[in-house]
Coordinates of C-alpha atoms and ligand atoms in Angstrom, one line a residue:
X189 CA 33.3 43.4 -47.4
X190 CA 32.6 40.9 -49.8
X191 CA 29.0 38.3 -49.1
X192 CA 27.2 35.4 -49.8
X193 CA 24.1 36.9 -49.4
X194 CA 24.1 39.9 -50.4
X195 CA 26.2 43.1 -52.8
X196 CA 28.3 45.3 -51.2
X197 CA 27.7 48.3 -52.3
X198 CA 29.7 51.5 -50.7
X199 CA 30.6 52.3 -47.1
X200 CA 28.9 55.0 -44.3
X201 CA 29.3 54.3 -41.3
X202 CA 29.4 50.9 -42.0
X203 CA 29.3 49.1 -45.4
X204 CA 26.3 49.5 -47.3
X205 CA 24.6 45.8 -48.7
X206 CA 21.5 45.1 -50.6
X207 CA 20.6 41.6 -48.9
X208 CA 19.7 39.5 -52.3
X209 CA 16.5 38.6 -50.4
X210 CA 14.9 41.3 -50.4
X211 CA 16.8 42.0 -54.2
X212 CA 12.9 41.5 -55.8
X213 CA 11.5 44.2 -54.1
X214 CA 12.9 47.0 -56.3
X215 CA 15.3 50.1 -56.5
X216 CA 15.8 53.5 -57.7
X217 CA 18.7 55.1 -58.5
X218 CA 18.2 58.5 -59.3
X219 CA 21.1 61.5 -59.1
X220 CA 21.7 64.7 -61.4
X221 CA 23.4 63.4 -64.5
X222 CA 27.2 63.2 -64.8
X223 CA 26.6 61.8 -61.3
X224 CA 27.5 58.7 -60.3
X225 CA 23.7 57.0 -61.5
X226 CA 25.1 54.6 -64.5
X227 CA 28.7 52.9 -62.7
X228 CA 25.6 52.7 -59.6
X229 CA 23.9 50.6 -61.8
X230 CA 27.4 48.9 -62.7
X231 CA 29.0 47.7 -59.3
X232 CA 25.4 46.5 -58.7
X233 CA 25.2 45.0 -62.3
X234 CA 28.2 43.2 -61.1
X235 CA 27.6 42.2 -57.8
X236 CA 24.1 40.5 -59.1
X237 CA 26.6 38.5 -61.6
X238 CA 29.1 37.7 -59.0
X239 CA 26.0 35.7 -56.9
X240 CA 24.7 34.0 -60.0
X241 CA 21.9 36.3 -60.2
X242 CA 21.2 36.6 -64.1
X243 CA 20.2 39.8 -65.1
X244 CA 19.2 42.6 -68.0
X245 CA 19.7 46.6 -68.5
X246 CA 19.4 48.8 -70.6
X247 CA 22.7 50.8 -72.2
X248 CA 21.4 54.3 -73.4
X249 CA 24.6 56.1 -73.3
X250 CA 27.4 53.2 -74.4
X251 CA 29.2 53.7 -70.9
X252 CA 27.9 50.6 -69.6
X253 CA 29.1 48.1 -72.2
X254 CA 32.8 48.2 -70.4
X255 CA 31.3 46.0 -67.7
X256 CA 32.2 42.5 -70.7
X257 CA 35.7 42.9 -70.0
X258 CA 38.0 43.9 -66.7
X259 CA 38.7 47.5 -65.4
X260 CA 42.3 48.8 -65.5
X261 CA 44.2 49.5 -61.7
X262 CA 43.8 53.6 -61.9
X263 CA 44.5 55.6 -59.3
X264 CA 41.5 57.1 -58.2
X265 CA 39.5 54.4 -58.3
X266 CA 42.3 52.4 -56.0
X267 CA 41.4 54.6 -54.1
X268 CA 38.9 55.4 -54.0
X269 CA 38.7 51.3 -52.9
X270 CA 40.9 52.3 -50.0
X271 CA 40.0 54.9 -48.5
X272 CA 35.9 53.4 -47.8
X273 CA 38.2 49.8 -46.4
X274 CA 37.4 47.3 -49.3
X275 CA 40.9 45.5 -49.1
X276 CA 38.7 42.7 -51.7
X277 CA 38.0 45.2 -54.3
X278 CA 39.6 43.0 -57.4
X279 CA 39.4 43.4 -61.4
X280 CA 37.7 41.6 -63.5
X281 CA 35.8 40.9 -66.6
X282 CA 31.4 39.8 -66.5
X283 CA 29.7 37.0 -68.7
X284 CA 27.8 39.5 -71.4
X285 CA 26.0 39.1 -74.2
X286 CA 24.9 42.1 -76.2
X287 CA 21.1 42.6 -77.9
X288 CA 20.3 45.5 -80.0
X289 CA 16.8 45.6 -81.7
X290 CA 18.8 47.1 -84.8
X291 CA 21.1 44.0 -84.5
X292 CA 23.8 46.2 -85.3
X293 CA 25.6 45.9 -81.6
X294 CA 24.5 43.1 -80.4
X295 CA 22.5 40.4 -81.2
X296 CA 18.9 40.7 -83.2
X297 CA 16.5 41.1 -80.5
X298 CA 12.6 40.2 -81.4
X299 CA 9.0 40.4 -80.3
X300 CA 5.9 39.7 -83.1
X301 CA 3.0 42.0 -82.9
X302 CA 0.8 39.2 -81.7
X303 CA 2.7 38.4 -78.1
X304 CA 2.7 42.5 -78.4
X305 CA -0.6 42.7 -78.4
X306 CA -2.6 45.6 -78.9
X307 CA -2.0 48.0 -76.3
X308 CA 1.2 47.9 -75.6
X309 CA 1.2 48.1 -80.0
X310 CA -0.8 51.0 -79.8
X311 CA 0.9 52.4 -77.3
X312 CA 3.8 52.1 -79.9
X313 CA 1.6 54.2 -82.7
X314 CA 0.5 56.5 -80.6
X315 CA -2.8 55.4 -81.6
X316 CA -6.1 57.8 -79.8
X317 CA -8.9 55.7 -78.1
X318 CA -11.0 55.1 -81.2
X319 CA -7.6 54.3 -83.3
X320 CA -6.7 51.9 -80.4
X321 CA -10.6 50.0 -81.0
X322 CA -9.7 49.9 -84.5
X323 CA -6.7 48.0 -84.1
X324 CA -8.0 45.8 -80.9
X325 CA -10.6 44.8 -83.8
X326 CA -7.8 44.2 -86.1
X327 CA -6.0 41.6 -83.0
X328 CA -9.5 39.7 -82.4
X329 CA -10.1 38.9 -86.4
X330 CA -6.4 37.7 -86.5
X331 CA -7.0 35.5 -83.5
X332 CA -10.5 34.9 -84.2
X333 CA -9.1 34.0 -88.3
X334 CA -6.5 32.4 -86.7
X335 CA -4.2 34.9 -88.8
X336 CA -0.2 35.2 -87.6
X337 CA 0.9 39.0 -86.4
X338 CA 4.3 37.7 -87.0
X339 CA 5.7 41.8 -88.3
X340 CA 4.9 45.1 -89.6
X341 CA 3.8 43.3 -93.4
X342 CA 1.0 41.0 -91.4
X343 CA -0.6 43.6 -89.9
X344 CA -0.7 46.3 -92.4
X345 CA -1.8 42.9 -94.7
X346 CA -4.6 42.6 -92.3
X347 CA -6.1 46.0 -92.7
X348 CA -5.8 46.0 -96.0
X349 CA -7.9 43.1 -95.6
X350 CA -10.2 44.9 -93.2
X351 CA -10.2 48.6 -96.0
X352 CA -12.3 45.5 -98.2
X353 CA -14.3 44.2 -96.2
X354 CA -15.4 47.5 -93.8
X355 CA -18.7 46.4 -94.1
X356 CA -19.2 43.3 -93.1
X357 CA -16.7 43.7 -90.3
X358 CA -18.7 46.8 -89.1
X359 CA -21.1 44.5 -88.3
X360 CA -19.2 42.0 -86.9
X361 CA -16.8 43.5 -84.5
X362 CA -18.6 46.8 -84.2
X363 CA -17.7 50.5 -86.5
X364 CA -14.5 50.1 -87.7
X365 CA -13.5 53.8 -90.2
X366 CA -11.0 53.5 -93.7
X367 CA -9.7 56.9 -91.1
X368 CA -8.6 55.2 -88.2
X369 CA -7.4 51.7 -90.5
X370 CA -5.3 54.4 -93.0
X371 CA -4.4 55.9 -89.1
X372 CA -2.9 52.9 -87.7
X373 CA -0.5 52.5 -91.1
X374 CA 0.5 56.3 -91.4
X375 CA 1.7 54.8 -87.2
X376 CA 2.9 51.7 -89.1
X377 CA 5.1 53.3 -91.6
X378 CA 6.6 55.8 -88.8
X379 CA 7.6 52.4 -87.1
X380 CA 8.9 51.3 -90.1
X381 CA 10.7 54.7 -90.2
X382 CA 12.2 54.7 -87.3
X383 CA 13.1 51.1 -87.8
X384 CA 10.6 49.0 -86.0
X385 CA 10.5 47.0 -88.8
X386 CA 13.8 45.0 -87.0
X387 CA 11.9 44.3 -83.8
X388 CA 8.8 43.0 -85.6
X389 CA 9.1 38.9 -86.5
X390 CA 10.9 36.2 -85.6
X391 CA 12.8 34.2 -83.9
X392 CA 10.8 36.2 -80.9
X393 CA 12.8 36.4 -78.2
X394 CA 13.1 33.2 -75.1
X395 CA 13.3 35.2 -72.4
X396 CA 15.3 31.9 -70.5
X397 CA 17.5 33.5 -72.2
X398 CA 17.4 35.8 -70.8
X399 CA 18.2 33.8 -67.6
X400 CA 21.2 32.2 -67.8
X401 CA 24.2 31.5 -66.0
X402 CA 27.8 30.5 -67.3
X403 CA 30.1 27.8 -66.2
X404 CA 31.2 29.1 -63.6
X405 CA 27.1 29.9 -62.3
X406 CA 27.7 34.0 -62.8
X407 CA 24.8 35.2 -63.6
X408 CA 24.2 36.4 -67.4
X409 CA 24.9 40.4 -67.9
X410 CA 22.4 41.2 -71.2
X411 CA 23.2 44.7 -72.2
X412 CA 21.1 45.8 -74.9
X413 CA 23.0 48.8 -76.8
X414 CA 20.3 51.6 -76.3
X415 CA 21.9 54.8 -77.6
X416 CA 20.4 54.6 -80.9
X417 CA 17.5 53.3 -80.0
X418 CA 16.5 56.2 -77.6
X419 CA 16.1 59.0 -80.5
X420 CA 13.0 56.4 -80.8
X421 CA 11.4 57.5 -77.3
X422 CA 8.7 55.5 -77.5
X423 CA 10.0 52.5 -79.2
X424 CA 12.5 51.5 -75.8
X425 CA 9.9 52.7 -73.8
X426 CA 7.4 50.0 -75.2
X427 CA 10.3 47.5 -75.3
X428 CA 11.4 47.8 -72.2
X429 CA 7.1 47.6 -70.9
X430 CA 6.6 44.4 -73.4
X431 CA 10.4 42.5 -72.2
X432 CA 8.7 43.3 -68.2
X433 CA 5.2 41.9 -69.4
X434 CA 6.6 38.7 -71.1
X435 CA 8.7 38.2 -67.4
X436 CA 5.6 38.6 -65.9
X437 CA 3.9 36.4 -68.2
X438 CA 6.0 33.1 -68.3
X439 CA 7.6 32.9 -64.9
X440 CA 5.6 31.0 -62.1
X441 CA 5.0 32.2 -59.6
X442 CA 8.0 31.2 -56.9
X443 CA 7.1 34.0 -53.6
X444 CA 10.4 34.9 -51.4
X445 CA 12.9 33.4 -52.7
X446 CA 16.8 33.3 -51.1
X447 CA 18.2 35.4 -55.3
X448 CA 15.9 36.9 -57.6
X449 CA 15.9 35.5 -60.6
X450 CA 16.3 38.4 -62.6
X451 CA 16.3 41.7 -62.2
X452 CA 16.0 44.1 -64.6
X453 CA 17.6 47.6 -64.9
X454 CA 14.8 49.9 -66.2
X455 CA 17.3 53.1 -67.1
X456 CA 15.8 56.7 -68.1
X457 CA 12.8 55.2 -67.2
X458 CA 10.8 58.0 -66.7
X459 CA 10.5 58.3 -70.3
X460 CA 7.9 55.2 -69.9
X461 CA 5.6 57.5 -67.6
X462 CA 6.0 60.2 -69.5
X463 CA 2.1 61.3 -71.9
X464 CA 1.2 57.5 -71.2
X465 CA -1.9 57.2 -70.7
X466 CA -4.0 56.4 -67.8
X467 CA -5.0 52.7 -68.6
X468 CA -1.5 51.3 -69.3
X469 CA 0.4 52.9 -66.4
X470 CA -2.4 50.9 -63.9
X471 CA -1.1 48.2 -65.9
X472 CA 2.5 49.0 -64.7
X473 CA 1.6 49.3 -61.9
X474 CA 0.7 45.9 -61.7
X475 CA 2.9 44.1 -63.6
X476 CA 5.5 45.2 -60.9
X477 CA 3.9 44.5 -57.6
X478 CA 3.1 41.4 -59.5
X479 CA 6.0 40.1 -61.3
X480 CA 7.9 40.6 -57.3
X481 CA 6.4 37.1 -56.4
X482 CA 8.1 35.9 -59.6
X483 CA 11.4 36.1 -58.3
X484 CA 12.2 39.3 -60.9
X485 CA 13.4 43.0 -59.0
X486 CA 12.6 46.2 -61.0
X487 CA 15.1 48.9 -60.2
X488 CA 14.4 52.3 -61.8
X489 CA 17.3 54.9 -62.7
X490 CA 16.1 57.9 -63.3
X491 CA 17.2 62.0 -62.2
X492 CA 15.2 62.5 -60.1
X493 CA 12.1 60.3 -58.6
X494 CA 8.9 62.7 -59.2
X495 CA 9.7 61.3 -62.3
X496 CA 7.6 57.7 -61.5
X497 CA 4.0 57.7 -60.0
X498 CA 4.1 57.5 -56.5
X499 CA 1.9 54.0 -57.0
X500 CA 5.0 52.8 -58.3
X501 CA 6.9 54.8 -55.9
X502 CA 6.1 52.7 -53.2
X503 CA 7.0 49.7 -53.7
X504 CA 10.6 50.4 -54.6
X505 CA 12.1 49.7 -52.0
X506 CA 16.2 49.6 -52.6
X507 CA 17.8 53.6 -53.6
X508 CA 20.4 54.1 -53.7
X509 CA 20.1 58.6 -53.9
X510 CA 22.8 61.0 -56.3
X511 CA 23.0 64.3 -55.4
X512 CA 20.4 66.8 -57.1
X513 CA 21.1 70.7 -57.6
X514 CA 18.0 72.6 -55.9
X515 CA 18.3 75.6 -58.9
X516 CA 15.1 77.0 -58.7
X517 CA 12.0 76.4 -56.8
X518 CA 11.1 73.5 -59.0
X519 CA 14.3 71.8 -57.9
X520 CA 14.3 72.4 -54.5
X521 CA 10.9 71.0 -54.0
X522 CA 12.2 68.1 -55.4
X523 CA 15.2 67.4 -52.9
X524 CA 12.6 68.0 -50.4
X525 CA 10.5 65.7 -51.4
X526 CA 12.8 62.9 -52.3
X527 CA 14.2 63.7 -48.9
X528 CA 11.2 62.9 -47.3
X529 CA 10.9 59.1 -48.3
X530 CA 13.6 58.4 -46.8
X531 CA 13.7 57.0 -42.8
X532 CA 15.8 59.8 -41.4
X533 CA 19.8 59.7 -40.0
X534 CA 19.6 61.4 -36.5
X535 CA 23.3 62.5 -37.3
X536 CA 22.2 64.8 -40.2
X537 CA 20.1 66.6 -42.6
X538 CA 18.7 64.7 -45.8
X539 CA 17.2 67.5 -47.4
X540 CA 21.0 69.0 -46.4
X541 CA 22.8 66.2 -47.6
X542 CA 21.8 65.8 -51.5
X543 CA 23.0 69.1 -52.8
X544 CA 26.4 68.1 -50.8
X545 CA 26.5 65.2 -52.2
X546 CA 30.1 64.6 -54.6
X547 CA 30.5 61.9 -58.0
X548 CA 30.2 58.1 -57.4
X549 CA 28.5 59.3 -53.6
X550 CA 25.2 58.7 -52.9
X551 CA 22.3 58.0 -49.5
X552 CA 21.9 54.4 -49.7
X553 CA 18.6 52.7 -47.2
X554 CA 18.0 49.4 -48.7
X555 CA 15.6 46.4 -46.9
X556 CA 16.4 44.6 -43.7
X557 CA 15.0 42.6 -41.9
X558 CA 11.3 41.5 -42.2
X559 CA 11.7 44.4 -45.6
X560 CA 11.8 46.7 -42.8
X561 CA 14.4 50.0 -44.8
X562 CA 17.0 50.7 -43.1
X563 CA 18.7 54.3 -42.2
X564 CA 19.4 55.8 -44.2
X565 CA 23.2 55.8 -45.3
X566 CA 25.6 58.6 -46.5
X567 CA 27.8 56.3 -48.5
X568 CA 30.8 56.4 -50.7
X569 CA 29.9 53.9 -53.4
X570 CA 32.3 51.1 -54.5
X571 CA 34.8 51.6 -57.4
X572 CA 33.6 48.4 -61.0
X573 CA 35.3 46.0 -60.9
X574 CA 35.0 45.4 -65.0
X575 CA 35.6 48.5 -67.2
X576 CA 34.5 51.6 -66.1
X577 CA 33.0 53.8 -69.9
X578 CA 32.7 51.9 -73.4
X579 CA 34.8 48.7 -74.8
X580 CA 35.4 49.7 -77.9
X581 CA 34.4 48.2 -81.4
X582 CA 36.7 45.7 -82.1
X583 CA 36.3 44.1 -78.4
X584 CA 31.7 43.5 -78.7
X585 CA 32.1 42.4 -82.1
X586 CA 34.3 39.9 -80.5
X587 CA 31.1 39.9 -77.4
X588 CA 29.4 38.7 -80.0
X589 CA 30.9 36.0 -82.2
X590 CA 31.8 33.9 -79.7
X591 CA 28.3 34.1 -77.6
X592 CA 26.5 31.5 -78.0
X593 CA 23.1 33.5 -79.1
X594 CA 24.9 34.2 -81.4
X595 CA 23.5 30.6 -83.8
X596 CA 20.1 30.9 -82.7
X597 CA 19.2 34.8 -82.8
X598 CA 21.1 36.6 -86.0
X599 CA 19.4 34.8 -88.5
X600 CA 15.8 36.4 -89.2
X601 CA 13.1 33.6 -90.7
X602 CA 10.7 34.3 -92.5
X603 CA 6.9 31.6 -91.9
X604 CA 3.7 31.9 -93.5
X605 CA 1.7 34.7 -91.1
X606 CA -1.0 36.6 -91.6
X607 CA 0.2 38.4 -95.1
X608 CA 0.9 34.9 -96.6
X609 CA -1.8 33.7 -96.4
X610 CA -4.4 36.1 -97.0
X611 CA -1.4 36.9 -99.8
X612 CA -2.4 32.7 -101.2
X613 CA -6.3 34.2 -100.0
X614 CA -6.8 36.8 -102.5
X615 CA -4.9 34.8 -105.2
X616 CA -7.7 31.6 -104.5
X617 CA -9.8 34.3 -104.8
X618 CA -8.6 35.3 -108.3
X619 CA -8.2 32.0 -109.2
X620 CA -11.7 30.5 -108.3
X621 CA -12.7 33.3 -110.0
X622 CA -10.9 32.4 -113.3
X623 CA -12.0 29.3 -112.7
X624 CA -15.9 29.9 -113.1
X625 CA -15.4 32.2 -115.5
X626 CA -14.0 29.8 -117.6
X627 CA -16.9 27.2 -116.7
X628 CA -19.4 29.5 -117.9
X629 CA -18.2 30.7 -121.0
X630 CA -18.3 26.5 -121.8
X631 CA -21.9 26.3 -120.6
X632 CA -22.4 29.7 -122.0
X633 CA -21.0 27.8 -126.0
X634 CA -22.3 24.3 -124.6
X635 CA -25.8 26.2 -124.7
X636 CA -25.5 27.9 -127.9
X637 CA -24.5 24.9 -129.4
X638 CA -27.2 22.9 -128.5
X639 CA -29.2 26.0 -128.7
X640 CA -28.3 26.4 -132.5
X641 CA -28.9 22.8 -133.2
X642 CA -32.6 23.5 -131.9
X643 CA -32.9 26.6 -133.1
X644 CA -30.5 27.6 -135.4
X645 CA -30.4 31.7 -133.4
X646 CA -26.0 31.8 -134.0
X647 CA -23.9 32.7 -131.0
X648 CA -24.6 36.3 -132.3
X649 CA -27.8 36.7 -131.7
X650 CA -27.9 35.3 -128.0
X651 CA -25.2 37.2 -127.2
X652 CA -27.1 40.2 -127.6
X653 CA -29.9 39.6 -125.3
X654 CA -29.3 42.1 -122.6
X655 CA -31.9 39.4 -120.0
X656 CA -29.8 36.3 -120.6
X657 CA -26.8 38.2 -119.7
X658 CA -27.5 40.2 -116.1
X659 CA -28.6 36.7 -115.3
X660 CA -25.4 34.8 -115.3
X661 CA -23.9 37.6 -113.4
X662 CA -25.9 38.0 -111.1
X663 CA -25.4 33.9 -111.1
X664 CA -21.5 34.5 -111.1
X665 CA -20.6 36.6 -108.0
X666 CA -23.0 34.5 -105.9
X667 CA -21.4 31.7 -106.7
X668 CA -17.8 33.4 -106.2
X669 CA -19.2 34.6 -102.4
X670 CA -19.8 31.7 -101.2
X671 CA -16.7 30.1 -102.8
X672 CA -14.9 32.4 -101.1
X673 CA -16.6 31.5 -97.7
X674 CA -16.6 29.0 -98.0
X675 CA -12.5 27.9 -98.0
X676 CA -12.0 30.6 -95.4
X677 CA -14.1 29.4 -93.5
X678 CA -12.0 25.6 -94.0
X679 CA -9.1 27.6 -93.7
X680 CA -10.2 28.8 -89.8
X681 CA -11.2 26.0 -89.1
X682 CA -7.2 23.9 -90.0
X683 CA -6.3 26.3 -88.5
X684 CA -7.9 26.5 -85.2
X685 CA -6.1 22.6 -86.0
X686 CA -3.0 24.1 -85.5
X687 CA -3.1 26.0 -82.5
X688 CA -4.9 23.6 -80.8
X689 CA -6.0 26.1 -78.7
X690 CA -7.8 29.5 -79.1
X691 CA -5.0 33.2 -77.7
X692 CA -5.7 34.2 -74.0
X693 CA -3.8 37.3 -73.2
X694 CA -2.4 38.3 -69.9
X695 CA -2.5 41.9 -68.2
X696 CA -0.7 43.9 -70.9
X697 CA -2.2 42.4 -73.8
X698 CA 0.5 40.1 -74.7
X699 CA 0.2 36.9 -75.7
X700 CA 0.5 33.4 -72.7
X701 CA 1.5 30.5 -73.6
X702 CA 1.7 27.2 -72.5
X703 CA -2.0 26.9 -71.9
Ligands
LIG1045 N1 31.6 54.1 -58.0 C1 32.5 54.7 -58.3 N2 33.8 54.9 -58.6 C2 34.7 55.4 -59.4 N3 34.2 56.3 -60.1 C3 32.5 57.0 -60.6 C4 31.8 55.9 -58.8 N4 30.6 57.1 -59.5 C5 31.0 57.3 -60.3 N5 32.1 57.5 -61.5 C6 33.0 58.2 -62.0 O1 32.1 59.9 -61.9 C7 31.4 59.9 -63.8 C8 30.5 60.0 -63.8 O2 29.3 58.7 -63.9 P1 28.2 58.4 -64.1 O3 28.8 58.0 -65.6 O4 27.5 57.6 -63.8 O5 26.6 59.3 -64.3 P2 25.6 58.8 -64.7 O6 25.0 59.7 -63.2 O7 25.5 58.3 -64.6 O8 24.9 60.6 -65.4 P3 24.6 60.9 -67.0 O9 23.3 61.6 -66.4 O10 25.2 62.2 -67.1 O11 24.5 59.4 -67.8 C9 32.5 58.2 -64.1 O12 32.9 58.6 -65.7 C10 32.9 57.7 -63.0 O13 34.4 58.3 -63.3
LIG1046 MG1 24.7 57.2 -66.9

């Protein structure tokens, strides 16, 4: 049953395969609760790994983690294999790396605020258009002044700086109201409460670490623990979107490879599209379309195909449709729509069968010769080789400890970025003021002495003269401004030198490197 150039999915009237050659043409796994979506994801991930294709997937309920250990020969699994004529069924573990945004159930996965960019970050904070405009300005100032926005405290200190310089900044970049800055700061607070501060910082994820194979040539399966993350749906969906855009920006064009460079499973995909602003939706469509030629296959997993916008749905060539219920008129309509997307099989009525499918049974259609969808087949899906259900805490701990990623990512780094630079800048300003005051005190003393020696007036008399004092204060403030301006220019120059390049933002606003 197993083939080198395809992933075996199960058997209808014939064995059903997902051809590696067309696996970057994306896919969709749908079905009601408990119908077999996660297990279908599991067997697909296994198949890709076996073929040397690395996989990234989110584990929403913890039950996908079993992929890291070998399954046990349970009767119902062996029976299923027998029923579908799957003679070469065997049990096996798969090379797995666990990741966790919160760093508990896997290696911490981080990115920097600069890397994420204003578009996705606005979505993360749920900002309105005006607030998003102000955030755009913050990113622009950071890019222009060479301030690195790595973690949340960097952005926070930049916002404080912006409040202080609101008038100057509004003159250059456009209106920056303190109420918008306040709204962004409140957004940051919410993000922090959701544990978002763990996600922003360094060491930032290098996507090359998601694209590895093990010594025997199997693709590494990266599993993101997402059970806790699901409590913050916006963080979850923005993170995955960021990852997708990162893959798109970083990977070279490969055209149509024999097999994908990476397969990306997007579970609970409806969260990506729920309430997403139109601009973002259009960009997602574009990224999904273009990432294909970088050799990345994206597979959405959700209950119902209607959860996915038509423009994205049209790009998902490989389909696994588990059972849908049709109790309400709305559900009945969704079943009809789902049925219509398949190339009909003369042997059955697609719409009827969707309602009758048993657990672990699905309608399958994959891309065949010339990328044409196959006739839909009523398919009994194959049983997984790895464990069905979660691994234990102890097993997970061992896998994490033995992973080569542990030494790379487990410790956080806090290098000098906007927070430190702005803190230093403020410190320098205070010190400069201090020095200026001392200089003026000295001058005053000096002048007093000279005058005294010329006129015989004493100090008290001079200090009581208001004109002189205000003149000195005026001079002081103008001098102070020019020194801090100079300090800023030097800073900007030195940072520009360090970067050696301007910062260029890609399609979803994340930073492009290597330019
Ligand atoms: N291919 C399969 N081989 C063997 N058993 C299966 C298969 N698919 C599903 N099952 C059985 O059905 C159960 C439910 O499947 P699964 O967890 O994949 O459903 P789901 O659609 O992901 O549900 P939910 O929406 O609740 O996450 C599994 O625990 C397993 O016992
Ligand atoms: Mg599931």
